[in-house]
XYZ file of C-alpha atoms in Angstrom:
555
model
C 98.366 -65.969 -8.722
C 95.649 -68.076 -6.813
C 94.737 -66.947 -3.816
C 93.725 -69.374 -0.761
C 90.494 -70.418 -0.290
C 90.667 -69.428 3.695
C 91.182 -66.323 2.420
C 88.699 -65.693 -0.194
C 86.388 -67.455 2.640
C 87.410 -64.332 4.888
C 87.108 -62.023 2.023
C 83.600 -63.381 1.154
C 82.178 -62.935 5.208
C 83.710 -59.556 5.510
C 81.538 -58.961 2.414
C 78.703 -60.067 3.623
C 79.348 -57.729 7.036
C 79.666 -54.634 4.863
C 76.619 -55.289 2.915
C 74.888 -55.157 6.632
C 77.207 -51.773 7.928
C 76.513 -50.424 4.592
C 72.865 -51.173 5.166
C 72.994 -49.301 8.547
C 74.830 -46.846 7.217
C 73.182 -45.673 3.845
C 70.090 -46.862 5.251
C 68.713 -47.579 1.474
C 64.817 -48.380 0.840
C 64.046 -51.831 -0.246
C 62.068 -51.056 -3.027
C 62.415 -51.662 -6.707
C 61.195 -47.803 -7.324
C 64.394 -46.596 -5.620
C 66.952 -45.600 -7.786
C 69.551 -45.720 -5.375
C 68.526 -49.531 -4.094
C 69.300 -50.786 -7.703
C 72.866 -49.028 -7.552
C 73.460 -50.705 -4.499
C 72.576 -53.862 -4.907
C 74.322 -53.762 -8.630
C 77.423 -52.752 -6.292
C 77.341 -55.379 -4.153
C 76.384 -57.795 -6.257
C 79.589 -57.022 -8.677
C 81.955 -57.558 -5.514
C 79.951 -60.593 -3.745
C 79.709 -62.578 -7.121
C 83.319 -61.891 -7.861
C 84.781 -63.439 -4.334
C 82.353 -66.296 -5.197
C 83.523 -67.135 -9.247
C 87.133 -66.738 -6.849
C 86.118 -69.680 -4.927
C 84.716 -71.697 -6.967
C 87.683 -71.414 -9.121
C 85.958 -69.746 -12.216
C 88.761 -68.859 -14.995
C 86.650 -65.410 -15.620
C 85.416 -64.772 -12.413
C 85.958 -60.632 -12.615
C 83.542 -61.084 -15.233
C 80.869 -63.217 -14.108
C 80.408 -60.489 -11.086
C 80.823 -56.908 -12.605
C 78.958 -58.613 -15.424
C 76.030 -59.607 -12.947
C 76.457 -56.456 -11.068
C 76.835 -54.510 -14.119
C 73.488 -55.621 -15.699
C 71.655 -55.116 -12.585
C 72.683 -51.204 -12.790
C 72.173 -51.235 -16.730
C 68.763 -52.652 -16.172
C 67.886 -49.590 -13.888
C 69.118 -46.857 -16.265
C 67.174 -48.405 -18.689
C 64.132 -48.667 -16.888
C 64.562 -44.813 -15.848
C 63.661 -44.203 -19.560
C 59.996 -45.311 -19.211
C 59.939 -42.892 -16.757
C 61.250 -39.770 -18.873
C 59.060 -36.973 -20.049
C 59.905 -37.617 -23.809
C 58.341 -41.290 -23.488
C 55.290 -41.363 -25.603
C 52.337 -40.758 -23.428
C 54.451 -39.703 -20.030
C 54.391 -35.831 -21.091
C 50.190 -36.113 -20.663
C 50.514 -38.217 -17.402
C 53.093 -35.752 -15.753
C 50.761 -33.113 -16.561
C 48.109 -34.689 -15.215
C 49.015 -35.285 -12.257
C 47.649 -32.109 -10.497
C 43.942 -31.156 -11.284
C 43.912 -27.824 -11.049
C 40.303 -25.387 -10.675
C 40.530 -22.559 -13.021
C 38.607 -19.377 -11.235
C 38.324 -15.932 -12.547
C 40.779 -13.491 -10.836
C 37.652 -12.079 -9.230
C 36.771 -15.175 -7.672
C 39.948 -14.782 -4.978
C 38.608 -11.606 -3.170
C 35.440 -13.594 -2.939
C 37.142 -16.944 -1.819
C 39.309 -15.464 0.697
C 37.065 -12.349 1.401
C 39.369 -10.962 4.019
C 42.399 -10.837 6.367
C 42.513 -12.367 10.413
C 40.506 -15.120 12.322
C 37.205 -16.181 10.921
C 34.604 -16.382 12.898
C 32.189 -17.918 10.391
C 32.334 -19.892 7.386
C 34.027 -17.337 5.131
C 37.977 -18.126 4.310
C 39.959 -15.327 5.861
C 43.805 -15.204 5.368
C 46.310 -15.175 8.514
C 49.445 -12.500 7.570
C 52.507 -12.757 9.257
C 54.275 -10.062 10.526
C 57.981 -11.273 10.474
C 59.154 -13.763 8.131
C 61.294 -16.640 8.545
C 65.046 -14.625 8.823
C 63.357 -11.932 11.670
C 61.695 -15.239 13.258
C 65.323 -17.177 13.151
C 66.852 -14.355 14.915
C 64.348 -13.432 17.665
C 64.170 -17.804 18.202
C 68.243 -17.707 18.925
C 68.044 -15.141 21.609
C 66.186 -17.947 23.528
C 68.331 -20.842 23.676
C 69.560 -19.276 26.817
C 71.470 -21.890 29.169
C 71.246 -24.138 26.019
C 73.635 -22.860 23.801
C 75.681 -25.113 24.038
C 74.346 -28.284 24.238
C 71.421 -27.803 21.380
C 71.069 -25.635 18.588
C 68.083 -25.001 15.893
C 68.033 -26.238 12.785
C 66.947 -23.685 10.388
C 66.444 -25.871 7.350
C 63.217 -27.015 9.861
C 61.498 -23.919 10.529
C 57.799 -25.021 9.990
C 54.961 -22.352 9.910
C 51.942 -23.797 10.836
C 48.553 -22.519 12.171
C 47.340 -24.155 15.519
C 44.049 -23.952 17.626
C 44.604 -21.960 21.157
C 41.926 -22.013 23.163
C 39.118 -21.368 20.405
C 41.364 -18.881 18.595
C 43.893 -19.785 15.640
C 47.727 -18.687 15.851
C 49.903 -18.676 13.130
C 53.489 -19.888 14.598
C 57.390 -21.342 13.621
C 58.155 -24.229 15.148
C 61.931 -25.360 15.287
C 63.321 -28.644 17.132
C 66.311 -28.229 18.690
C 69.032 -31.110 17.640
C 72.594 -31.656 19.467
C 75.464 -29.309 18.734
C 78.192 -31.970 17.944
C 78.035 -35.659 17.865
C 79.787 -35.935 21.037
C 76.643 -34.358 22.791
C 74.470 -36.752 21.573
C 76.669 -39.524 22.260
C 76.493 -38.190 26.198
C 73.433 -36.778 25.975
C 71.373 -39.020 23.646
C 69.461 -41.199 27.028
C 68.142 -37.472 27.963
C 67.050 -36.009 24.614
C 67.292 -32.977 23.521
C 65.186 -30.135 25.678
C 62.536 -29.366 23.500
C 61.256 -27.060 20.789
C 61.131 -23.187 19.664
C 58.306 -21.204 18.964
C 57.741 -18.161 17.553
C 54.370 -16.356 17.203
C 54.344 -14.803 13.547
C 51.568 -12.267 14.581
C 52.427 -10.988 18.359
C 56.660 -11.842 17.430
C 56.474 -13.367 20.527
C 59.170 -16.243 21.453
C 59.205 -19.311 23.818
C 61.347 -22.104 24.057
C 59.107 -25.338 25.224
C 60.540 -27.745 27.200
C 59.203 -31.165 26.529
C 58.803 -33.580 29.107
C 61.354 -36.641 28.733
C 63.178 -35.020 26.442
C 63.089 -35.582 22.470
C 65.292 -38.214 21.776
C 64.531 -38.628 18.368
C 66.227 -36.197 15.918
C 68.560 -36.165 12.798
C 71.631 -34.942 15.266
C 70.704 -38.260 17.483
C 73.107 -41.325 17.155
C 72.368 -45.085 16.464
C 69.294 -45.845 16.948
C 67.857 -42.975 18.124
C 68.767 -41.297 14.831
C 65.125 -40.396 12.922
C 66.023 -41.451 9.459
C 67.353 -44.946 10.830
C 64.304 -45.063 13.609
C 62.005 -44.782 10.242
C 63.864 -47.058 7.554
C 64.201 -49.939 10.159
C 60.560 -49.560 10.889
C 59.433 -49.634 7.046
C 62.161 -51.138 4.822
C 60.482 -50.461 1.793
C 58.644 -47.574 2.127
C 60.105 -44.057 0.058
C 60.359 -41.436 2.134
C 59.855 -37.821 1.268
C 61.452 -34.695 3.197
C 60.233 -34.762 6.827
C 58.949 -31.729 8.625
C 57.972 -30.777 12.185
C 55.095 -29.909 13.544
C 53.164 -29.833 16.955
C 49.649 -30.588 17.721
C 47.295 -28.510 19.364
C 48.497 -29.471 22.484
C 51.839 -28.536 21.899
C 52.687 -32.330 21.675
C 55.798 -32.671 18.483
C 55.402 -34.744 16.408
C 57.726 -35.534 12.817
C 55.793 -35.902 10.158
C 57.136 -37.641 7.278
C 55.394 -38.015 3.754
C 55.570 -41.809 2.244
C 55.551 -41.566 -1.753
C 54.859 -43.852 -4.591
C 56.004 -43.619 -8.384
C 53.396 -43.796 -10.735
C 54.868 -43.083 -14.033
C 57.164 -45.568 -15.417
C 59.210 -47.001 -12.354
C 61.147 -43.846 -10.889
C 58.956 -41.157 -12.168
C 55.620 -39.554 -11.446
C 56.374 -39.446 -7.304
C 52.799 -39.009 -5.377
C 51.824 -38.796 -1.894
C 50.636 -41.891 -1.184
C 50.442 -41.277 2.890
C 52.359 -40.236 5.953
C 54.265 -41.095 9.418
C 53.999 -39.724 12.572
C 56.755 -39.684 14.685
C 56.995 -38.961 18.389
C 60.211 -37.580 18.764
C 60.116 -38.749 22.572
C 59.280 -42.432 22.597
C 59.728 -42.965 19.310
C 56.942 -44.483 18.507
C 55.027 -44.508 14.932
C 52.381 -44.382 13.231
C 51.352 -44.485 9.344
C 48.475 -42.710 7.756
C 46.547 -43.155 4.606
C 46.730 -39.970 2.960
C 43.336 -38.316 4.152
C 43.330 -40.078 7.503
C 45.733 -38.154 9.030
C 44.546 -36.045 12.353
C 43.000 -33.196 11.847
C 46.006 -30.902 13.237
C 48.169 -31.439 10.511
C 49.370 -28.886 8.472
C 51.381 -29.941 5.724
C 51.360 -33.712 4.217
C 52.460 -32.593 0.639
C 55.875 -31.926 0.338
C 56.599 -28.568 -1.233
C 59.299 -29.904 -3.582
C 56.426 -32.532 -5.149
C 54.252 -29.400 -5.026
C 56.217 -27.166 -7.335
C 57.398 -29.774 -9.370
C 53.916 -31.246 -10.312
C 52.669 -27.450 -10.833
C 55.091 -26.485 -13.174
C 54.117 -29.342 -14.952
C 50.990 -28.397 -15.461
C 51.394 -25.309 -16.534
C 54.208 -26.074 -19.351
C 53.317 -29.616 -20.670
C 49.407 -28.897 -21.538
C 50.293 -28.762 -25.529
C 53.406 -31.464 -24.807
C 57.250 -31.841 -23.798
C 58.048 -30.231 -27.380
C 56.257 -27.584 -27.609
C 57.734 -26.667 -24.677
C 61.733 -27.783 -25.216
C 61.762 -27.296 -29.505
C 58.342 -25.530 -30.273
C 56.601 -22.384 -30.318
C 56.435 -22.783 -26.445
C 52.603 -22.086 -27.287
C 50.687 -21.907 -23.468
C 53.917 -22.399 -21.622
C 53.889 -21.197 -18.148
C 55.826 -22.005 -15.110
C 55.756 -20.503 -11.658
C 57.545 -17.364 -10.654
C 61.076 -17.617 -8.977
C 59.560 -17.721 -5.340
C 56.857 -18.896 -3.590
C 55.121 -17.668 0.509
C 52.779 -19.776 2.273
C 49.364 -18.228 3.627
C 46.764 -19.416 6.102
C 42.998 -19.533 5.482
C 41.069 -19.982 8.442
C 37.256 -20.221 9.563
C 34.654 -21.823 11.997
C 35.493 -25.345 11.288
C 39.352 -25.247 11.056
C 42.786 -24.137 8.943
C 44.746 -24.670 6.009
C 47.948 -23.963 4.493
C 48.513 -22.661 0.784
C 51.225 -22.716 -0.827
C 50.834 -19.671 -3.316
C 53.221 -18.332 -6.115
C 52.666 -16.227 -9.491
C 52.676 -18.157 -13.066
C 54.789 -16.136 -15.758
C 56.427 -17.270 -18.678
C 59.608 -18.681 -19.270
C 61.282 -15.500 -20.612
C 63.439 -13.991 -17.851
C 63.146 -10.314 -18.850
C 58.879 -10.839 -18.444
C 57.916 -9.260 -15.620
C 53.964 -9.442 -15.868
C 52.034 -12.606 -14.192
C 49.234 -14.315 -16.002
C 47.807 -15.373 -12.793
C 48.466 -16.891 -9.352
C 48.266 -20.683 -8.175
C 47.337 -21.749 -5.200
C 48.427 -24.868 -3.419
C 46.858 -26.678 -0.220
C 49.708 -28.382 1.394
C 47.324 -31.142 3.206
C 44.854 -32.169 0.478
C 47.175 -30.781 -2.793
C 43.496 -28.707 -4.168
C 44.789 -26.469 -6.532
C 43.402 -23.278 -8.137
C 44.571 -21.447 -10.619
C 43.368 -17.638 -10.152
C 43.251 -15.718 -13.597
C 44.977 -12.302 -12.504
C 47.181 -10.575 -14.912
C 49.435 -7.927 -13.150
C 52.966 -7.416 -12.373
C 55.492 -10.431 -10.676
C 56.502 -10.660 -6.931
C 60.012 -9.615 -7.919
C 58.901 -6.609 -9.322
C 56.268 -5.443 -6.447
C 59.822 -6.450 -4.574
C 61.761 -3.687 -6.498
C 59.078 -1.048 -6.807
C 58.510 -1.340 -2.682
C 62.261 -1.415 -2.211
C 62.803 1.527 -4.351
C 59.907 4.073 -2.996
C 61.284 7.478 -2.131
C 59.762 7.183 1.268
C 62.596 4.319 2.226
C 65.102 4.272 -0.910
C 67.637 5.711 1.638
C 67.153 2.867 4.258
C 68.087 0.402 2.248
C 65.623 -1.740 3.252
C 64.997 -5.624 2.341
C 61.836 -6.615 1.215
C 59.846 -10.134 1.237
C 58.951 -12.074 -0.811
C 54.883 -10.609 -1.579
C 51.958 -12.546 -0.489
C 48.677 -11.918 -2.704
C 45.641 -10.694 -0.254
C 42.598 -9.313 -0.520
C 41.657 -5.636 0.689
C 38.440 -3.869 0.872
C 37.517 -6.010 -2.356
C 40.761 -5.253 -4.478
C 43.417 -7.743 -4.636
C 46.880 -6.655 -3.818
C 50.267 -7.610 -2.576
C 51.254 -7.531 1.152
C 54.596 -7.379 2.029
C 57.016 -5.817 4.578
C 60.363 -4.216 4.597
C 62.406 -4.763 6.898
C 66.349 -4.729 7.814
C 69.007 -7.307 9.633
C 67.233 -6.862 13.024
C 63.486 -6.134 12.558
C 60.793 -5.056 10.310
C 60.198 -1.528 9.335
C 57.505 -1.082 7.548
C 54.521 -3.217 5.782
C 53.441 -2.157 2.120
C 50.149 -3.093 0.321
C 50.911 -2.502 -3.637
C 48.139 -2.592 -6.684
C 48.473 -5.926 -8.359
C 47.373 -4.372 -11.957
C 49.955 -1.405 -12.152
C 52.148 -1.486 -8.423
C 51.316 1.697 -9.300
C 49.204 2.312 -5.761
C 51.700 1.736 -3.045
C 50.898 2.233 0.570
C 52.863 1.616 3.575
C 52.542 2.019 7.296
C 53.757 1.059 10.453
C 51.035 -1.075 11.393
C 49.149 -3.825 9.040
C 45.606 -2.026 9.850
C 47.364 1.323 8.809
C 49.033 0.094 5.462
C 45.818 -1.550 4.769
C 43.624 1.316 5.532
C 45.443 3.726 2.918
C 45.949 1.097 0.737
C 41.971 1.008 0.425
C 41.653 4.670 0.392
C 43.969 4.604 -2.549
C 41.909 2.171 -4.468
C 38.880 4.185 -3.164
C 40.106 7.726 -3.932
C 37.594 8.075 -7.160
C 34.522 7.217 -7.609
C 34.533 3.534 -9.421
C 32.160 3.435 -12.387
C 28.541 1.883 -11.650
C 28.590 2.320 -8.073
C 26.485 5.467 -6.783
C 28.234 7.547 -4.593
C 27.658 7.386 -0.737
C 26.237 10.807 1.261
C 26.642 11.965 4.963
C 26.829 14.746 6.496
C 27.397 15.948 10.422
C 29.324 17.769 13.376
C 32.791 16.639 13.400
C 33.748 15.139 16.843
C 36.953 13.619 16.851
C 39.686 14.154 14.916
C 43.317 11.765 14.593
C 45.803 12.716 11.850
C 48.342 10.407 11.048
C 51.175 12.312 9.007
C 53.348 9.299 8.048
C 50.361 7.824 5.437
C 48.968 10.858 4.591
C 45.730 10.656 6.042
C 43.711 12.035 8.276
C 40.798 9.775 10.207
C 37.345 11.792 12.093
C 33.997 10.270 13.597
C 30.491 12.121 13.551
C 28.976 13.256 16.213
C 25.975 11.366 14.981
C 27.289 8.146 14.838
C 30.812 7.929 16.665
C 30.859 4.204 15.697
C 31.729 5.156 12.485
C 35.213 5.985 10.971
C 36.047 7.912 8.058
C 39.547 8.048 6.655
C 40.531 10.618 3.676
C 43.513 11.608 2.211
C 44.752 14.759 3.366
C 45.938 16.609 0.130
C 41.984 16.229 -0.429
C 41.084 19.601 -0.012
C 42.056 22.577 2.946
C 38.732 21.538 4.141
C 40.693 18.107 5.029
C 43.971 19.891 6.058
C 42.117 22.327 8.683
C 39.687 19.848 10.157
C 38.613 20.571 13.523
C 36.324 19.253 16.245
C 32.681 20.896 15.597
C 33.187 21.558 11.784
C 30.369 21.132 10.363
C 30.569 18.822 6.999
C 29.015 17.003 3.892
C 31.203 13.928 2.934
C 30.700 11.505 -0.295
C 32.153 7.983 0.616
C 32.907 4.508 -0.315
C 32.188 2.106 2.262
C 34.874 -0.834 3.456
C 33.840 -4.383 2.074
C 35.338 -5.743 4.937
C 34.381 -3.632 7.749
C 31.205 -1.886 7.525
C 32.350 0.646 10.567
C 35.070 2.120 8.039
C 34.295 4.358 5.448
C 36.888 6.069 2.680
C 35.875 9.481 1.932
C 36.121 10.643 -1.770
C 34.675 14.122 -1.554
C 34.579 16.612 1.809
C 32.736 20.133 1.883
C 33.971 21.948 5.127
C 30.814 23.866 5.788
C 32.350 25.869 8.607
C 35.275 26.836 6.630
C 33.152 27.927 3.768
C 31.134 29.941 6.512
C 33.762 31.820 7.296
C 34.505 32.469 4.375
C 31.758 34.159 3.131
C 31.420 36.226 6.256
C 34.512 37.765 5.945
């Protein structure tokens, strides 16, 4: 049956209007590297060209547009193949993507030579002291008379490390974004009130209100909505996850990585820059990637991080020696991944870090460790055999000082202490942590844990430090003993000299009775190992209690 031509007319402008809703709508990228713009063009195409052949009275006219719209799709699937890791050539681009510095495993303790806010030009690593599930929970008891109106959005928790007055803090950021869509309909002109912070070393939690109100978010409708405020501004730019972030100000900002494909058509995504966006006026800004200010944290998104790693690490020798072959040098990373902070005089950084292991799930021993820096993508590739994360996981969960608690660890985070690398971690349950645990990275054989990160790392090192370490003469002193501090719960027992009370020693208490009856005004001979990272510590190896040998004799 022929249809009208008033109607095909009408059929052929209501196309044209979807193609615009469906623009506002799916919001694609104008760019022949996006996948999805090809599908939707090869869509509309098909049911545009149709209701033309229609008009013009074409015989075949089905044909001529799912044949036009057809070929457009057909011509993007095949172009995805010059883009697949079996194309000859691609499996030696994909793995070169990331240049990555091999170091000894030794090199770490030196690179990152210890743990809290640098003062000079030495890297020292930032540990948290809650992770992201303690710092979701202590953010949510400060919505407060916001509740309902606003709620976080967990998916963008950002840790990020920001300058406070000449000191660095380590902090989660989360916007808050409307509850429903029927509070940002009424509440869109207003914004939303602001942001959540947590402090990930004092646990401390604000919620900052943000003067005219952030009316820029994924909850926000229209044109207010972030994703549609960025894709109107730059039609053809490819977009990578967005995070959030603050300045060190306190100013938000969104900051949204712009990518490019560089293998083939679809494959081979890079960071090619970023946007800023200011959640409150909506206004941005693009950056060339190394241009970007100075405050921000992350410009590589982790997904691209991981992705380009892995590739590294299992396509050196090719994509089949890896799918069909021996698997010869085939690595990947381990199941999880932490961020760290380094930080000295001059400023920050953030690392993504995670263990390499093979591919075989029942291996649980790591080759080494890779770190990634989130701003500038430097890699390095540490070369530390020892056990996985999920293992220093089970062996912390599992100690028969906690086994009863039931206790949930994190995921580790590799540190230096005293000179010895190790795994920090904490355990912790639904409300709050419990206790943080320092474990050997050779064995996880050397597990210490304490209620405070100085304590776990103090026994940690006077586990490492408990014999005398080949090639290293031992240390002497001897004195009155003036103070005196045991501390049951690690074991240990901590005294100064009367001669120098600047100086503490720490020894295990099992050491000796010497150790176990040490008093004010005994008189003793120590050997010692002093602390790499603070010269005013010092790990005792050997004690002689002269006054209980005294005593001894005279009786």
């Amino acid at each position: 049956m022929k249809m009208p031509k008033s109607f095909v007319i009408m059929l052929l402008v209501m196309t044209v209007l979807s193609w615009f809703v469906g623009d506002y709508l799916m919001l694609p990228a104008y760019n022949l590297q996006s996948f999805g713009f090809w599908i939707y063009t090869g869509f509309g195409a098909a049911w545009f060209l149709s209701l033309l052949g229609m008009l013009l009275g074409m015989r075949k006219w089905p044909l001529f547009g799912l044949g036009i719209g057809g070929g457009i799709i057909f011509v993007a699937m095949l172009a995805s193949i010059g883009s697949w890791t079996l194309w000859p050539g691609n499996d030696a681009r994909y793995f070169r993507q990331m240049e990555v510095a091999d170091r000894p495993g030794e090199a770490f303790v030196k690179d990152f030579p210890g743990t809290g806010e640098s003062r000079g030009s030495e890297n020292f690593l930032m540990l948290p002291v809650i992770d992201k599930e303690l710092s979701t929970t202590i953010a949510q008891g400060k919505l407060g008379q916001y509740g309902a109106q606003f709620q976080m959005d967990t998916e963008i928790f950002t840790a990020i490390s920001v300058n406070r007055g000449g000191h660095r803090a380590m902090v989660r950021v989360s916007p808050l974004d409307y509850s429903g869509s029927m509070v940002a309909l009424s509440a869109g002109g207003k914004g939303t009130a602001g942001y959540i912070e947590v402090d990930q070393l004092t646990e401390e939690a604000r919620l900052v209100e943000v003067t005219g109100g952030m009316k820029y978010t994924p909850g926000a409708m229209f044109s207010r909505d972030l994703t549609r405020r960025l894709r109107f501004a730059y039609r053809t730019a490819l977009f990578g996850p967005y995070s959030f972030e603050i300045d060190d100000d306190g100013k938000p900002f969104w900051v949204v990585p712009v990518l490019r494909n560089t293998i083939g058509l679809f494959g081979g995504a890079e960071q090619k820059g970023l946007v800023l966006v200011d959640p409150v006026s909506g206004d941005l800004k693009y950056f060339e990637r190394g241009s970007e200010p100075a405050w921000v944290d992350r410009s590589v998104p982790t997904y691209l991080a991981m992705e380009q790693a892995n590739n590294y690490l299992g396509l050196k020798n090719g994509w089949g020696n890896r799918a069909f072959g021996e698997k010869r040098e085939v690595f990947q990373l381990s199941d999880g991944y932490n961020y760290v902070f380094s930080n000295n005089a001059s400023g920050s950084a953030t690392w993504f870090i995670s263990g390499i292991t093979s591919p075989n799930e029942s291996d649980q021993t790591l080759v080494g460790f890779l770190m990634i820096n989130m701003k500038t993508k430097e890699a390095r590739r540490y070369s530390l055999g020892g056990i996985t994360e999920m293992r220093a996981m089970e062996i912390a969960q599992n100690d028969e000082r906690v086994r009863a608690q039931t206790l949930a660890p994190t995921w580790p985070i590799l540190v230096e202490v005293d000179g010895q690398a190790a795994y920090f971690l904490f355990l912790k349950n639904s409300v709050q942590r419990q206790r943080f645990v320092y474990l050997d990275v050779a064995t996880g054989q050397k597990v210490a844990m304490g209620d405070t990160l100085e304590g776990a790392a103090s026994q940690f090192a006077l586990l490492t430090g408990g014999s005398p370490q080949a090639g290293v003469p031992a240390l002497r002193a001897a004195g009155t003993v003036f103070r005196v501090r045991q501390n049951a719960a690690q074991g240990t027992i901590q005294f100064i000299l009367d001669s120098d009370r600047s100086v503490m020693y720490t020894v295990a208490s099992e050491l000796s009775n010497g150790v176990r009856f040490l008093a004010p005004r005994d008189r003793v001979e120590v050997s010692y190992r002093a602390s790499q990272s603070n010269p005013s510590e010092r790990f005792v190896t050997e004690l002689r209690n002269l006054s209980i040998e005294a005593g001894a004799a005279n009786e």
